[in-house]
CSV table of C-alpha atoms in Angstrom, one decimal:
chain,number,residue,atom,x,y,z
A,1,MET,CA,61.0,-115.1,-72.1
A,2,ASN,CA,60.0,-112.3,-75.1
A,3,ASP,CA,59.4,-115.2,-77.1
A,4,ALA,CA,57.4,-116.7,-74.9
A,5,LYS,CA,54.9,-113.7,-74.0
A,6,GLN,CA,54.4,-113.2,-77.9
A,7,ASN,CA,53.4,-117.1,-78.1
A,8,HIS,CA,51.3,-116.6,-75.3
A,9,GLU,CA,50.0,-113.3,-76.8
A,10,ALA,CA,49.3,-115.0,-80.4
A,11,ASN,CA,47.5,-118.2,-78.3
A,12,ASP,CA,45.6,-115.6,-76.5
A,13,HIS,CA,44.4,-114.1,-80.1
A,14,ASN,CA,43.8,-117.8,-81.8
A,15,HIS,CA,41.7,-118.2,-78.7
A,16,SER,CA,39.4,-115.3,-79.2
A,17,THR,CA,38.8,-116.3,-82.6
A,18,LEU,CA,37.7,-119.6,-81.5
A,19,VAL,CA,35.7,-118.6,-78.2
A,20,ASN,CA,32.4,-119.8,-80.0
A,21,GLN,CA,33.8,-122.6,-82.2
A,22,LEU,CA,34.0,-126.0,-80.9
A,23,LEU,CA,37.3,-127.7,-80.6
A,24,VAL,CA,38.1,-131.1,-81.4
A,25,LEU,CA,41.3,-132.7,-80.4
A,26,VAL,CA,42.3,-135.5,-82.8
A,27,LEU,CA,44.9,-138.1,-81.5
A,28,ASN,CA,46.2,-139.6,-85.0
A,29,ASP,CA,49.2,-140.1,-86.8
A,30,ASP,CA,47.6,-141.0,-90.4
A,31,PRO,CA,46.9,-138.1,-92.8
A,32,GLU,CA,43.9,-139.9,-94.3
A,33,PHE,CA,42.2,-140.3,-91.1
A,34,LEU,CA,43.1,-136.6,-90.3
A,35,SER,CA,41.9,-135.3,-93.6
A,36,PHE,CA,38.5,-137.1,-93.1
A,37,TYR,CA,37.6,-135.2,-89.9
A,38,LYS,CA,38.8,-132.1,-91.0
A,39,GLU,CA,36.7,-132.3,-94.2
A,40,HIS,CA,33.4,-133.5,-92.5
A,41,LEU,CA,33.8,-131.6,-89.1
A,42,GLU,CA,36.3,-128.6,-90.0
A,43,LYS,CA,35.3,-127.6,-93.4
A,44,GLU,CA,31.4,-128.6,-93.1
A,45,ASN,CA,30.5,-127.9,-89.7
A,46,GLY,CA,32.5,-125.1,-88.6
A,47,MET,CA,34.9,-127.0,-85.9
A,48,ALA,CA,38.7,-126.8,-85.2
A,49,ILE,CA,40.7,-129.5,-85.3
A,50,PHE,CA,43.9,-129.7,-83.8
A,51,GLU,CA,46.1,-133.0,-84.0
A,52,SER,CA,48.7,-134.9,-82.2
A,53,ASP,CA,50.3,-138.0,-82.7
A,54,ASN,CA,51.2,-139.2,-79.1
A,55,GLN,CA,49.5,-138.8,-75.9
A,56,PRO,CA,51.9,-136.5,-74.1
A,57,LYS,CA,51.9,-134.0,-76.8
A,58,ALA,CA,47.6,-134.0,-76.7
A,59,MET,CA,47.9,-133.7,-72.9
A,60,GLU,CA,49.8,-130.3,-73.4
A,61,LEU,CA,47.2,-129.5,-75.9
A,62,PHE,CA,44.5,-130.2,-73.7
A,63,TYR,CA,46.0,-128.2,-71.0
A,64,GLN,CA,46.6,-125.3,-73.7
A,65,LEU,CA,43.2,-125.7,-75.5
A,66,TYR,CA,40.6,-127.1,-73.6
A,67,PRO,CA,38.8,-129.2,-76.1
A,68,ASP,CA,35.3,-129.6,-76.5
A,69,TYR,CA,36.0,-133.2,-78.0
A,70,VAL,CA,38.6,-135.7,-78.3
A,71,ILE,CA,38.7,-137.9,-80.8
A,72,ILE,CA,41.1,-140.9,-80.9
A,73,ASN,CA,42.5,-143.3,-83.9
A,74,VAL,CA,42.9,-146.5,-82.3
A,75,ASN,CA,45.9,-147.4,-84.7
A,76,LEU,CA,48.0,-145.3,-82.3
A,77,ILE,CA,47.3,-147.9,-79.5
A,78,ALA,CA,46.8,-151.2,-80.9
A,79,GLU,CA,50.5,-152.1,-80.3
A,80,ASP,CA,51.4,-150.8,-76.9
A,81,GLY,CA,47.8,-151.8,-75.3
A,82,ILE,CA,45.5,-149.1,-74.5
A,83,HIS,CA,46.2,-148.3,-71.1
A,84,VAL,CA,48.7,-145.7,-72.7
A,85,LEU,CA,45.6,-143.7,-72.7
A,86,ASP,CA,45.0,-143.7,-69.4
A,87,GLY,CA,46.4,-140.0,-68.5
A,88,LEU,CA,44.5,-138.4,-71.3
A,89,VAL,CA,41.4,-140.3,-70.9
A,90,GLN,CA,41.3,-139.6,-67.2
A,91,LEU,CA,41.8,-136.0,-68.1
A,92,CYS,CA,38.8,-136.2,-70.6
A,93,GLN,CA,36.3,-138.0,-68.0
A,94,ASP,CA,37.5,-135.2,-64.8
A,95,ASN,CA,36.5,-132.4,-67.4
A,96,HIS,CA,33.4,-134.0,-69.0
A,97,VAL,CA,34.8,-134.1,-72.4
A,98,PRO,CA,33.3,-136.7,-74.7
A,99,ILE,CA,35.9,-139.4,-76.1
A,100,LEU,CA,35.4,-140.8,-79.4
A,101,ILE,CA,37.5,-143.8,-80.6
A,102,SER,CA,37.9,-144.5,-84.0
A,103,LEU,CA,38.5,-148.7,-84.7
A,104,ASP,CA,39.8,-149.9,-88.5
A,105,LYS,CA,39.6,-153.5,-87.4
A,106,ASP,CA,37.3,-156.5,-86.5
A,107,ASP,CA,38.9,-156.6,-82.8
A,108,LEU,CA,36.2,-157.8,-80.5
A,109,GLU,CA,38.3,-157.5,-77.3
A,110,LEU,CA,40.0,-154.0,-78.2
A,111,ARG,CA,36.4,-152.9,-78.9
A,112,HIS,CA,35.3,-154.0,-75.8
A,113,ALA,CA,38.2,-152.3,-74.3
A,114,CYS,CA,37.7,-149.0,-76.3
A,115,ILE,CA,33.7,-149.6,-74.9
A,116,ALA,CA,35.0,-149.4,-71.4
A,117,LEU,CA,37.0,-146.0,-72.2
A,118,ALA,CA,35.2,-143.9,-74.5
A,119,ASP,CA,31.6,-142.1,-74.9
A,120,ASP,CA,31.4,-143.7,-78.2
A,121,VAL,CA,33.1,-146.3,-80.5
A,122,ILE,CA,32.5,-145.9,-84.6
A,123,SER,CA,34.3,-147.9,-87.2
A,124,SER,CA,37.0,-145.9,-89.3
A,125,ARG,CA,35.0,-146.7,-92.2
A,126,VAL,CA,32.0,-144.3,-90.8
A,127,GLU,CA,29.5,-142.2,-93.3
A,128,PRO,CA,30.0,-138.9,-93.0
A,129,VAL,CA,26.3,-138.3,-91.6
A,130,GLU,CA,26.3,-140.9,-89.2
A,131,LEU,CA,30.2,-139.4,-87.6
A,132,VAL,CA,28.5,-135.6,-87.5
A,133,THR,CA,25.3,-137.1,-85.5
A,134,ARG,CA,27.1,-138.8,-83.0
A,135,VAL,CA,29.4,-136.1,-82.2
A,136,ILE,CA,26.9,-133.4,-81.9
A,137,ARG,CA,24.7,-136.0,-80.0
A,138,ASN,CA,27.6,-136.2,-77.6
A,139,LEU,CA,28.3,-132.6,-77.0
A,140,LYS,CA,24.6,-131.6,-76.4
A,141,LYS,CA,25.0,-134.4,-73.6
A,142,ARG,CA,28.4,-132.7,-72.6
A,143,ASN,CA,26.4,-129.3,-72.6
A,144,ARG,CA,23.3,-130.6,-70.5
A,145,ILE,CA,26.4,-131.8,-68.0
A,146,LEU,CA,27.9,-128.5,-67.9
A,147,ASP,CA,24.8,-126.6,-67.4
A,148,GLN,CA,24.1,-128.3,-64.1
A,149,ILE,CA,27.2,-127.9,-62.3
A,150,LEU,CA,28.9,-125.0,-60.7
A,151,ILE,CA,32.5,-126.2,-60.2
A,152,ASP,CA,35.2,-125.4,-62.6
A,153,PRO,CA,36.4,-129.4,-63.3
A,154,MET,CA,39.9,-128.1,-63.9
A,155,THR,CA,40.5,-126.2,-60.5
A,156,GLY,CA,38.0,-127.5,-58.2
A,157,ILE,CA,36.9,-123.9,-58.0
A,158,ASN,CA,33.5,-122.3,-58.5
A,159,ASN,CA,32.8,-121.8,-62.0
A,160,TYR,CA,31.7,-118.8,-64.1
A,161,LYS,CA,28.2,-119.6,-64.3
A,162,SER,CA,28.5,-119.9,-60.2
A,163,LEU,CA,30.4,-116.5,-60.2
A,164,GLN,CA,27.7,-114.6,-62.0
A,165,GLN,CA,24.9,-115.7,-59.5
A,166,GLU,CA,26.9,-114.6,-56.8
A,167,ILE,CA,27.2,-110.9,-58.4
A,168,GLU,CA,23.8,-111.0,-58.6
A,169,HIS,CA,23.0,-111.7,-55.5
A,170,GLN,CA,25.9,-108.9,-54.1
A,171,LEU,CA,24.1,-106.6,-56.4
A,172,ASN,CA,20.3,-107.3,-54.9
A,173,ASP,CA,22.1,-106.8,-51.4
A,174,LEU,CA,23.8,-103.8,-52.2
A,175,LYS,CA,19.9,-102.4,-53.0
A,176,ARG,CA,19.0,-103.5,-49.4
A,177,SER,CA,21.7,-102.4,-47.5
A,178,HIS,CA,23.8,-99.9,-49.2
A,179,GLU,CA,27.2,-101.5,-47.8
A,180,PRO,CA,29.8,-102.2,-50.8
A,181,PHE,CA,31.4,-105.2,-51.7
A,182,SER,CA,34.5,-105.7,-53.5
A,183,MET,CA,35.9,-108.0,-56.1
A,184,VAL,CA,39.8,-109.0,-57.0
A,185,TYR,CA,40.9,-110.5,-60.4
A,186,VAL,CA,43.8,-112.2,-59.1
A,187,GLN,CA,46.3,-114.1,-62.0
A,188,VAL,CA,49.5,-115.9,-61.6
A,189,ASP,CA,52.7,-113.6,-62.7
A,190,ASP,CA,54.6,-114.5,-65.7
A,191,LEU,CA,52.3,-117.9,-67.0
A,192,PRO,CA,53.7,-117.7,-70.2
A,193,ASP,CA,57.3,-118.1,-69.3
A,194,VAL,CA,56.2,-121.0,-66.9
A,195,GLN,CA,54.3,-122.5,-69.8
A,196,GLU,CA,57.7,-122.0,-72.0
A,197,THR,CA,59.8,-123.8,-69.7
A,198,TYR,CA,57.9,-126.4,-67.9
A,199,GLY,CA,54.7,-127.0,-70.2
A,200,TYR,CA,51.3,-126.2,-70.4
A,201,ALA,CA,50.2,-129.4,-67.4
A,202,ILE,CA,52.9,-127.4,-65.1
A,203,GLY,CA,51.4,-124.3,-65.2
A,204,HIS,CA,48.2,-124.8,-64.9
A,205,GLN,CA,49.1,-126.8,-61.6
A,206,LEU,CA,50.6,-123.5,-60.5
A,207,VAL,CA,47.0,-121.7,-61.5
A,208,LYS,CA,45.6,-125.0,-59.4
A,209,GLU,CA,47.8,-124.0,-56.6
A,210,LEU,CA,46.9,-120.4,-56.4
A,211,GLY,CA,43.3,-121.2,-56.5
A,212,LYS,CA,43.8,-123.8,-53.9
A,213,PHE,CA,46.2,-121.0,-51.4
A,214,ILE,CA,43.3,-118.2,-51.9
A,215,GLN,CA,40.4,-120.7,-51.0
A,216,ASN,CA,42.1,-121.8,-48.1
A,217,SER,CA,43.0,-118.1,-47.0
A,218,ILE,CA,39.6,-116.4,-47.0
A,219,ARG,CA,36.5,-115.6,-44.8
A,220,PRO,CA,33.7,-118.3,-45.1
A,221,SER,CA,31.5,-115.4,-46.4
A,222,ASP,CA,34.0,-114.7,-48.8
A,223,SER,CA,33.9,-117.0,-52.1
A,224,LEU,CA,36.5,-117.2,-55.2
A,225,TYR,CA,35.8,-118.4,-58.8
A,226,ARG,CA,37.2,-119.7,-61.9
A,227,PHE,CA,37.5,-116.8,-64.6
A,228,HIS,CA,38.4,-117.3,-67.8
A,229,ARG,CA,41.6,-119.3,-68.1
A,230,GLU,CA,44.4,-117.9,-65.7
A,231,GLY,CA,42.7,-116.0,-63.1
A,232,PHE,CA,40.3,-116.3,-60.6
A,233,VAL,CA,37.7,-113.5,-59.4
A,234,LEU,CA,37.1,-113.3,-55.3
A,235,VAL,CA,34.2,-111.9,-54.1
A,236,LEU,CA,34.2,-110.1,-50.9
A,237,PRO,CA,30.9,-109.1,-49.4
A,238,LYS,CA,30.4,-106.2,-47.4
A,239,THR,CA,34.1,-104.7,-47.6
A,240,VAL,CA,35.6,-101.7,-49.4
A,241,LYS,CA,38.7,-101.4,-51.8
A,242,GLU,CA,40.9,-100.1,-48.9
A,243,ASP,CA,40.5,-103.5,-46.8
A,244,ALA,CA,40.6,-105.7,-50.1
A,245,MET,CA,43.8,-104.2,-50.8
A,246,LYS,CA,45.4,-105.2,-47.5
A,247,LEU,CA,44.0,-108.6,-47.5
A,248,LEU,CA,45.5,-109.2,-51.0
A,249,TYR,CA,49.2,-107.7,-49.9
A,250,ARG,CA,49.0,-110.2,-47.1
A,251,LEU,CA,48.2,-113.1,-49.7
A,252,ILE,CA,50.3,-112.1,-52.0
A,253,GLU,CA,53.6,-111.8,-49.5
A,254,ARG,CA,52.8,-115.6,-48.5
A,255,PHE,CA,52.0,-117.0,-51.4
A,256,ALA,CA,55.7,-116.1,-52.9
A,257,LYS,CA,57.0,-118.0,-50.1
A,258,LEU,CA,55.5,-121.4,-50.8
A,259,ARG,CA,57.1,-124.0,-53.2
A,260,PHE,CA,55.1,-126.9,-55.3
A,261,GLN,CA,56.6,-130.1,-56.4
A,262,THR,CA,55.9,-131.0,-59.9
A,263,THR,CA,57.3,-133.4,-62.4
A,264,ALA,CA,59.8,-131.2,-63.2
A,265,GLY,CA,60.7,-130.7,-60.0
A,266,GLU,CA,60.3,-128.0,-57.5
A,267,ILE,CA,58.7,-124.6,-58.5
A,268,CYS,CA,57.6,-121.3,-57.1
A,269,GLY,CA,55.9,-118.4,-58.3
A,270,THR,CA,53.5,-114.8,-57.5
A,271,PHE,CA,50.8,-113.6,-58.5
A,272,SER,CA,49.1,-110.1,-59.1
A,273,ALA,CA,45.5,-108.8,-58.2
A,274,ARG,CA,43.2,-105.7,-59.4
A,275,VAL,CA,41.1,-104.7,-56.7
A,276,LEU,CA,37.6,-102.8,-57.4
A,277,ASP,CA,34.5,-102.0,-55.0
A,278,PHE,CA,31.0,-102.2,-56.0
A,279,MET,CA,28.7,-99.4,-54.5
A,280,ASP,CA,26.1,-98.9,-57.4
A,281,PRO,CA,23.2,-101.5,-57.2
A,282,LEU,CA,22.0,-100.7,-60.9
A,283,GLN,CA,25.3,-102.0,-62.4
A,284,THR,CA,24.8,-105.1,-64.1
A,285,VAL,CA,26.1,-108.5,-63.9
A,286,GLU,CA,27.9,-108.1,-67.1
A,287,GLN,CA,29.0,-104.9,-66.6
A,288,CYS,CA,30.9,-105.8,-63.3
A,289,LEU,CA,32.2,-108.6,-64.9
A,290,THR,CA,33.6,-106.6,-68.0
A,291,LEU,CA,35.7,-104.8,-65.4
A,292,MET,CA,37.7,-107.3,-64.0
A,293,PRO,CA,40.5,-108.6,-65.9
A,294,PHE,CA,43.8,-106.5,-66.1
A,295,PRO,CA,43.7,-103.8,-68.9
A,296,LYS,CA,45.3,-105.3,-72.3
A,297,ASP,CA,47.3,-102.2,-72.9
A,298,GLN,CA,49.0,-102.4,-69.4
A,299,ALA,CA,52.7,-103.9,-69.7
A,300,VAL,CA,53.1,-107.3,-68.3
A,301,ALA,CA,56.1,-106.2,-66.4
A,302,ASP,CA,54.0,-103.7,-64.4
A,303,ARG,CA,52.3,-106.6,-62.9
A,304,LYS,CA,54.3,-108.3,-60.5
A,305,ALA,CA,53.6,-109.3,-57.4
A,306,CYS,CA,51.6,-106.2,-57.0
A,307,VAL,CA,47.9,-104.8,-56.1
A,308,MET,CA,46.4,-102.3,-58.5
A,309,ASP,CA,43.6,-100.5,-57.7
A,310,GLY,CA,40.9,-101.0,-60.4
A,311,THR,CA,38.4,-98.6,-59.4
A,312,ALA,CA,39.9,-95.8,-60.8
A,313,ASP,CA,39.9,-97.1,-64.5
A,314,PHE,CA,36.2,-96.7,-64.5
A,315,THR,CA,35.4,-94.0,-62.2
A,316,SER,CA,36.8,-91.6,-64.2
A,317,ILE,CA,34.3,-92.0,-67.0
A,318,THR,CA,30.9,-92.3,-64.8
A,319,LEU,CA,29.5,-89.4,-62.9
A,320,ARG,CA,30.4,-88.8,-59.4
A,321,LYS,CA,28.2,-89.0,-56.6
A,322,LEU,CA,27.2,-87.0,-53.6
A,323,LYS,CA,24.7,-87.4,-51.2
A,324,VAL,CA,23.4,-85.0,-49.2
A,325,GLY,CA,21.5,-85.8,-45.6
A,326,ILE,CA,19.3,-82.7,-44.5
A,327,ILE,CA,18.7,-83.5,-40.3
A,328,ASP,CA,16.7,-80.9,-38.9
A,329,ASP,CA,13.7,-80.9,-37.0
A,330,ASP,CA,12.0,-78.3,-38.4
A,331,ARG,CA,9.6,-79.6,-41.6
A,332,LEU,CA,9.8,-76.1,-43.5
A,333,ILE,CA,13.5,-75.9,-43.4
A,334,ARG,CA,14.2,-79.5,-44.3
A,335,GLU,CA,11.5,-79.1,-47.5
A,336,MET,CA,13.0,-75.5,-48.5
A,337,LEU,CA,16.6,-77.0,-48.5
A,338,LYS,CA,15.5,-79.8,-50.5
A,339,HIS,CA,13.8,-77.6,-53.0
A,340,GLN,CA,17.0,-75.1,-53.1
A,341,LEU,CA,19.8,-77.7,-53.1
A,342,GLU,CA,18.4,-79.5,-56.0
A,343,ASP,CA,20.5,-78.1,-58.6
A,344,ILE,CA,23.5,-77.7,-56.1
A,345,ALA,CA,26.1,-79.9,-57.7
A,346,ASP,CA,27.2,-79.2,-61.3
A,347,GLN,CA,27.5,-81.4,-64.1
A,348,ASP,CA,30.4,-83.5,-62.5
A,349,PHE,CA,28.1,-84.8,-59.7
A,350,GLU,CA,25.2,-86.8,-59.6
A,351,ILE,CA,23.3,-85.7,-56.3
A,352,GLU,CA,21.2,-87.7,-54.2
A,353,ILE,CA,19.0,-85.8,-51.5
A,354,ARG,CA,17.6,-87.2,-48.3
A,355,ALA,CA,16.0,-85.4,-45.1
A,356,TYR,CA,15.6,-86.5,-41.6
A,357,PRO,CA,13.7,-84.7,-38.5
A,358,ASP,CA,16.5,-86.4,-36.3
A,359,GLY,CA,19.9,-87.7,-36.0
A,360,GLU,CA,18.5,-91.1,-34.5
A,361,GLU,CA,16.4,-91.7,-38.0
A,362,PHE,CA,19.3,-90.6,-40.3
A,363,PHE,CA,21.7,-93.4,-38.6
A,364,ASN,CA,18.9,-95.9,-38.8
A,365,ASP,CA,18.5,-95.7,-42.2
A,366,PRO,CA,21.4,-98.1,-44.1
A,367,TRP,CA,21.4,-95.3,-46.4
A,368,HIS,CA,24.7,-93.4,-45.1
A,369,ARG,CA,26.4,-96.2,-44.9
A,370,GLN,CA,27.3,-96.2,-48.6
A,371,ASN,CA,30.9,-96.1,-49.8
A,372,GLU,CA,30.1,-92.7,-50.9
A,373,ARG,CA,30.7,-89.0,-50.3
A,374,PHE,CA,28.3,-87.3,-48.0
A,375,LEU,CA,27.2,-83.6,-47.4
A,376,LEU,CA,25.2,-83.6,-43.9
A,377,ILE,CA,23.6,-80.3,-42.8
A,378,ILE,CA,22.7,-80.6,-39.4
A,379,ASP,CA,20.5,-78.6,-37.1
A,380,ARG,CA,22.3,-78.0,-33.6
A,381,ILE,CA,19.3,-78.4,-31.3
A,382,MET,CA,17.0,-81.2,-32.2
A,383,PRO,CA,15.1,-83.3,-29.6
A,384,LYS,CA,16.4,-87.8,-29.4
A,385,MET,CA,19.5,-86.6,-31.0
A,386,ASP,CA,21.2,-83.2,-31.5
A,387,GLY,CA,23.5,-82.1,-34.2
A,388,LEU,CA,27.2,-82.0,-31.5
A,389,GLU,CA,26.0,-85.8,-31.0
A,390,VAL,CA,25.6,-86.4,-34.4
A,391,LEU,CA,28.5,-84.6,-35.5
A,392,GLN,CA,30.5,-87.0,-32.6
A,393,LYS,CA,29.0,-90.1,-34.1
A,394,ILE,CA,30.3,-89.3,-37.3
A,395,ARG,CA,33.7,-88.2,-36.6
A,396,THR,CA,34.4,-91.0,-33.9
A,397,GLN,CA,32.8,-94.0,-35.9
A,398,TYR,CA,32.9,-93.2,-39.9
A,399,ASP,CA,35.3,-92.6,-42.3
A,400,ARG,CA,35.8,-88.6,-41.6
A,401,ARG,CA,37.0,-88.3,-44.9
A,402,ARG,CA,33.8,-89.1,-46.8
A,403,TYR,CA,31.6,-87.3,-44.7
A,404,LEU,CA,31.6,-83.4,-44.8
A,405,CYS,CA,29.4,-81.9,-42.0
A,406,MET,CA,27.9,-78.3,-42.1
A,407,MET,CA,26.2,-76.9,-38.7
A,408,LEU,CA,23.2,-74.9,-38.8
A,409,THR,CA,22.8,-73.0,-35.0
A,410,SER,CA,20.9,-70.3,-33.7
A,411,ARG,CA,23.5,-69.4,-31.0
A,412,ASP,CA,25.8,-66.7,-32.6
A,413,SER,CA,28.3,-66.9,-30.1
A,414,GLU,CA,31.7,-67.8,-30.4
A,415,GLU,CA,31.9,-70.4,-27.6
A,416,GLU,CA,29.4,-72.5,-29.4
A,417,ILE,CA,30.9,-72.2,-32.8
A,418,SER,CA,34.2,-73.1,-31.3
A,419,MET,CA,32.3,-76.3,-30.2
A,420,ALA,CA,31.1,-77.3,-33.1
A,421,ILE,CA,34.3,-77.0,-35.1
A,422,GLN,CA,36.2,-78.9,-32.3
A,423,ARG,CA,33.6,-81.6,-33.0
A,424,GLY,CA,34.3,-81.7,-36.4
A,425,ALA,CA,32.2,-79.5,-38.3
A,426,ASN,CA,33.7,-78.2,-41.5
A,427,ASP,CA,31.7,-75.4,-41.7
A,428,TYR,CA,28.6,-73.4,-40.0
A,429,MET,CA,26.0,-71.4,-40.9
A,430,ILE,CA,23.9,-68.8,-38.3
A,431,LYS,CA,20.1,-68.9,-38.4
A,432,PRO,CA,18.5,-66.9,-40.2
A,433,PHE,CA,20.7,-67.5,-42.9
A,434,SER,CA,20.9,-66.1,-46.5
A,435,ILE,CA,20.1,-69.1,-49.4
A,436,LYS,CA,22.6,-67.4,-51.4
A,437,GLU,CA,25.6,-67.3,-48.9
A,438,LEU,CA,24.7,-71.3,-48.0
A,439,ARG,CA,24.9,-72.4,-51.9
A,440,ALA,CA,28.0,-70.2,-51.9
A,441,ARG,CA,29.4,-72.1,-49.0
A,442,ILE,CA,27.9,-75.6,-50.0
A,443,ARG,CA,29.8,-75.4,-53.4
A,444,ARG,CA,33.1,-74.7,-51.5
A,445,LEU,CA,32.7,-77.7,-49.9
A,446,ILE,CA,31.9,-79.7,-52.7
A,447,ARG,CA,35.3,-78.5,-54.7
A,448,GLY,CA,37.0,-80.2,-52.0
A,449,THR,CA,35.6,-83.4,-53.0
A,450,ARG,CA,37.1,-83.4,-56.3
């Protein structure tokens, strides 16, 4: 098992060095043939060449490497018939990977059969310049196709380009509604061990089954996307982290009970998830995507059928935010408080202040629904909706942990103060009040949000 993980880490390292390098899979058993392609495609044009001398091994390499191009030496198939390539050809066609077949004999029937399967057929005596020209032409054609599609051909799930578009849509919606969205990174547990035991093809089947399972288990408004080789990203609009984590716990439990039929028999698996919620519309698509995968320094043993809170990994290095809402029908008091409280937060907080003449205007502004910490300074007596009604609504219809409420009242009576506390006020001030005392009390309340 340790060997499998070490091999997997080595493969990941190798892959990271080839991210921007074109990968060419060569099906061949002729050293001279391979040397020719290595010389003119690898050394002269920077492509990476990987060789297999049989179709089963070539298909394993396909699932392992996801090549950009496949070259086949016809000598391997002339005796057994071209039908032996059906599996590899189908895999290439499904994934828009060009196939080039090299012929070293003038067999018209074989040539016609090759033309029916391949994107290009050349002579084994082709000039290097023509070879490179044809390969690059087919790769450009492939890139044009990939630029147009939004589905990952390996899994049938939305692809990375589609994910980028969806995140941009969610960030734009966040600017308008102030309602957070969550994203979840999911990945099959112990995939290197599955690949080591059963092969890359069955490992890929398990990844594909996970994608299909999640796709069939989510709301119409939710969406799933392929993310890198082994994982997926689930986008949950207007969903806070806590609700997303509850969903993933249920899905993990259900998936663990499933069994899948493969060429190696029945297998099962588990997956783990990393959940983040996003509430800052100023974040970029790239920043959101960077946060998604499991941390590289996290032990694999810690990721077994579990749900991780990924938000904590990046909130600690960003400013905590505090929204201050002033709800008072006296314009002078609103302006005075806005001015006096601009610097109330210390360096650990980024503060935003908004003022409202009554409770109805406050609740009509989507700003108050953001998944942030709020400090509300509420006047007791107001038209339309008074302070006690505002308190009642906050404490009964919202997450009370996120809203600190301070009541301002001109009624200096134990009964009035008791009523405010019972309705959910964290503190109260009697008008007229000292600005110095008000700031001291607010700072005391803020310290409770750390």
